[in-house]
Amino acid sequence: MNSLKLLLALALALVFTGCEITVVDDYSSYETRTYKTSYYDYTYHCGMNFTKGDARDVDYNSCSSSYATYDSYAFDFSQYDVIEYYDNGSRITSTTYYVSDVEAFSYGGDIFIAYDVGGGLTFEYNYTDDEVGVYEDGIVDYYY
């Protein structure tokens, strides 16, 4: 009986804390799709509260104003790899990162797919807003 009361108390605590982070199994099918975004001209930097590396840990008060990158970036995403394209105006180069883990989740009303490529580097595609976040060393660069 005590364990039943404990479970009920935990359930009520979760209901009343208003948790806004939800891992959504329904979006797991997004992991297997390939996304090709367009080239991005603007970006901004944000600090992270923690070093986990996703939108749930970003300190939005630390974000810079958006600014032009003067170079172009594009990203192809799949469950196996992330290909980052860099165009400096005279030539396009690409770097392939192999994905070790994919997490699809909903946060703040948006759907995110995070691609962990190891070494503290995570690429996160905001499926809802068509933005890319590149997380590394406690900093995130957003491309939009």
mmCIF file of C-alpha atoms in Angstrom:
data_model
loop_
_atom_site.group_PDB
_atom_site.id
_atom_site.type_symbol
_atom_site.label_atom_id
_atom_site.label_comp_id
_atom_site.label_asym_id
_atom_site.label_seq_id
_atom_site.Cartn_x
_atom_site.Cartn_y
_atom_site.Cartn_z
ATOM 1 C CA MET A 1 0.000 0.000 0.000
ATOM 2 C CA ASN A 2 2.854 2.389 0.771
ATOM 3 C CA SER A 3 4.336 1.853 -2.692
ATOM 4 C CA LEU A 4 0.971 2.704 -4.252
ATOM 5 C CA LYS A 5 0.845 5.962 -2.294
ATOM 6 C CA LEU A 6 4.394 6.757 -3.360
ATOM 7 C CA LEU A 7 3.572 6.179 -7.035
ATOM 8 C CA LEU A 8 0.469 8.349 -6.744
ATOM 9 C CA ALA A 9 2.465 11.115 -5.065
ATOM 10 C CA LEU A 10 5.105 10.987 -7.836
ATOM 11 C CA ALA A 11 2.440 11.095 -10.527
ATOM 12 C CA LEU A 12 0.781 14.122 -8.938
ATOM 13 C CA ALA A 13 4.137 15.841 -8.510
ATOM 14 C CA LEU A 14 4.851 15.445 -12.211
ATOM 15 C CA VAL A 15 1.419 16.770 -13.145
ATOM 16 C CA PHE A 16 1.768 19.896 -11.037
ATOM 17 C CA THR A 17 5.380 20.726 -11.914
ATOM 18 C CA GLY A 18 4.335 21.567 -15.460
ATOM 19 C CA CYS A 19 7.159 19.693 -17.184
ATOM 20 C CA GLU A 20 7.657 21.168 -20.631
ATOM 21 C CA ILE A 21 10.226 18.651 -21.888
ATOM 22 C CA THR A 22 8.677 15.684 -23.618
ATOM 23 C CA VAL A 23 10.470 12.875 -25.385
ATOM 24 C CA VAL A 24 8.116 11.887 -28.157
ATOM 25 C CA ASP A 25 8.179 8.334 -29.459
ATOM 26 C CA ASP A 26 5.905 9.313 -32.354
ATOM 27 C CA TYR A 27 8.760 11.293 -33.878
ATOM 28 C CA SER A 28 11.171 8.369 -33.888
ATOM 29 C CA SER A 29 10.471 7.882 -37.605
ATOM 30 C CA TYR A 30 12.162 11.231 -38.280
ATOM 31 C CA GLU A 31 15.476 9.614 -37.350
ATOM 32 C CA THR A 32 15.559 7.637 -40.576
ATOM 33 C CA ARG A 33 14.772 10.489 -42.939
ATOM 34 C CA THR A 34 17.362 12.607 -44.679
ATOM 35 C CA TYR A 35 17.071 16.373 -44.394
ATOM 36 C CA LYS A 36 18.726 18.788 -46.708
ATOM 37 C CA THR A 37 18.568 22.359 -45.543
ATOM 38 C CA SER A 38 19.315 25.378 -47.668
ATOM 39 C CA TYR A 39 22.408 27.505 -47.283
ATOM 40 C CA TYR A 40 22.271 29.829 -44.330
ATOM 41 C CA ASP A 41 23.391 33.432 -44.324
ATOM 42 C CA TYR A 42 22.800 34.380 -40.696
ATOM 43 C CA THR A 43 23.746 32.905 -37.361
ATOM 44 C CA TYR A 44 23.972 33.717 -33.676
ATOM 45 C CA HIS A 45 25.921 32.325 -30.723
ATOM 46 C CA CYS A 46 24.406 31.211 -27.414
ATOM 47 C CA GLY A 47 25.925 29.834 -24.245
ATOM 48 C CA MET A 48 24.584 26.646 -22.714
ATOM 49 C CA ASN A 49 23.481 26.196 -19.127
ATOM 50 C CA PHE A 50 24.921 22.696 -19.136
ATOM 51 C CA THR A 51 27.088 20.771 -21.552
ATOM 52 C CA LYS A 52 24.512 18.197 -22.578
ATOM 53 C CA GLY A 53 24.142 19.749 -25.984
ATOM 54 C CA ASP A 54 20.563 20.401 -27.021
ATOM 55 C CA ALA A 55 17.940 23.143 -27.076
ATOM 56 C CA ARG A 56 16.805 22.275 -23.546
ATOM 57 C CA ASP A 57 20.154 23.442 -22.127
ATOM 58 C CA VAL A 58 20.622 26.736 -23.977
ATOM 59 C CA ASP A 59 20.885 29.926 -21.951
ATOM 60 C CA TYR A 60 18.834 32.209 -24.198
ATOM 61 C CA ASN A 61 19.920 35.287 -22.226
ATOM 62 C CA SER A 62 23.451 34.722 -23.502
ATOM 63 C CA CYS A 63 22.528 34.759 -27.207
ATOM 64 C CA SER A 64 24.186 37.336 -29.418
ATOM 65 C CA SER A 65 22.287 39.355 -31.957
ATOM 66 C CA SER A 66 22.091 37.670 -35.313
ATOM 67 C CA TYR A 67 24.839 38.530 -37.743
ATOM 68 C CA ALA A 68 25.882 37.577 -41.258
ATOM 69 C CA THR A 69 28.361 34.726 -41.490
ATOM 70 C CA TYR A 70 29.772 35.973 -44.829
ATOM 71 C CA ASP A 71 30.217 32.301 -45.653
ATOM 72 C CA SER A 72 27.512 29.753 -46.340
ATOM 73 C CA TYR A 73 26.787 26.508 -44.549
ATOM 74 C CA ALA A 74 24.438 23.663 -45.385
ATOM 75 C CA PHE A 75 23.766 20.354 -43.678
ATOM 76 C CA ASP A 76 22.517 16.951 -44.800
ATOM 77 C CA PHE A 77 21.153 14.782 -42.007
ATOM 78 C CA SER A 78 20.511 11.061 -41.854
ATOM 79 C CA GLN A 79 20.498 8.479 -39.100
ATOM 80 C CA TYR A 80 23.998 7.432 -40.200
ATOM 81 C CA ASP A 81 25.874 10.660 -40.826
ATOM 82 C CA VAL A 82 25.789 14.448 -40.897
ATOM 83 C CA ILE A 83 27.440 16.174 -43.830
ATOM 84 C CA GLU A 84 28.385 19.803 -43.281
ATOM 85 C CA TYR A 85 29.006 21.913 -46.405
ATOM 86 C CA TYR A 86 31.033 25.098 -46.213
ATOM 87 C CA ASP A 87 31.100 27.639 -49.053
ATOM 88 C CA ASN A 88 33.568 30.512 -48.735
ATOM 89 C CA GLY A 89 32.603 31.987 -52.094
ATOM 90 C CA SER A 90 35.403 30.409 -54.069
ATOM 91 C CA ARG A 91 34.882 26.722 -53.334
ATOM 92 C CA ILE A 92 32.640 24.340 -51.407
ATOM 93 C CA THR A 93 34.120 21.824 -49.012
ATOM 94 C CA SER A 94 32.333 19.159 -47.010
ATOM 95 C CA THR A 95 32.986 17.262 -43.818
ATOM 96 C CA THR A 96 31.221 14.020 -42.926
ATOM 97 C CA TYR A 97 30.521 13.157 -39.285
ATOM 98 C CA TYR A 98 29.287 9.686 -38.355
ATOM 99 C CA VAL A 99 26.295 9.607 -36.031
ATOM 100 C CA SER A 100 26.572 7.664 -32.793
ATOM 101 C CA ASP A 101 23.116 8.519 -31.409
ATOM 102 C CA VAL A 102 19.898 10.198 -32.566
ATOM 103 C CA GLU A 103 17.267 11.661 -30.259
ATOM 104 C CA ALA A 104 13.947 13.082 -31.425
ATOM 105 C CA PHE A 105 12.077 15.245 -28.938
ATOM 106 C CA SER A 106 9.546 18.025 -28.600
ATOM 107 C CA TYR A 107 10.445 21.161 -26.668
ATOM 108 C CA GLY A 108 8.736 24.540 -26.470
ATOM 109 C CA GLY A 109 6.273 23.492 -29.158
ATOM 110 C CA ASP A 110 8.991 22.610 -31.686
ATOM 111 C CA ILE A 111 10.194 19.221 -32.902
ATOM 112 C CA PHE A 112 13.947 18.653 -32.676
ATOM 113 C CA ILE A 113 16.196 15.867 -33.912
ATOM 114 C CA ALA A 114 19.630 15.795 -32.266
ATOM 115 C CA TYR A 115 22.481 13.953 -33.974
ATOM 116 C CA ASP A 116 25.331 13.145 -31.592
ATOM 117 C CA VAL A 117 28.537 12.603 -33.568
ATOM 118 C CA GLY A 118 30.811 12.122 -30.546
ATOM 119 C CA GLY A 119 33.655 14.206 -29.196
ATOM 120 C CA GLY A 120 31.221 16.638 -27.576
ATOM 121 C CA LEU A 121 29.798 17.699 -30.950
ATOM 122 C CA THR A 122 26.054 17.547 -31.598
ATOM 123 C CA PHE A 123 24.088 18.758 -34.601
ATOM 124 C CA GLU A 124 20.467 19.544 -33.871
ATOM 125 C CA TYR A 125 17.853 20.069 -36.543
ATOM 126 C CA ASN A 126 14.797 22.092 -35.540
ATOM 127 C CA TYR A 127 12.260 20.391 -37.786
ATOM 128 C CA THR A 128 9.557 22.944 -36.955
ATOM 129 C CA ASP A 129 11.528 26.138 -37.669
ATOM 130 C CA ASP A 130 14.028 24.723 -40.199
ATOM 131 C CA GLU A 131 17.051 25.815 -38.178
ATOM 132 C CA VAL A 132 20.291 24.037 -37.355
ATOM 133 C CA GLY A 133 22.135 24.248 -34.044
ATOM 134 C CA VAL A 134 25.757 23.120 -33.793
ATOM 135 C CA TYR A 135 26.683 22.373 -30.168
ATOM 136 C CA GLU A 136 30.307 22.214 -29.078
ATOM 137 C CA ASP A 137 32.212 23.104 -25.906
ATOM 138 C CA GLY A 138 29.290 24.787 -24.154
ATOM 139 C CA ILE A 139 28.481 27.059 -27.106
ATOM 140 C CA VAL A 140 25.844 26.671 -29.788
ATOM 141 C CA ASP A 141 25.833 28.331 -33.191
ATOM 142 C CA TYR A 142 22.378 28.551 -34.729
ATOM 143 C CA TYR A 143 22.076 28.755 -38.499
ATOM 144 C CA TYR A 144 18.821 29.969 -40.004
#
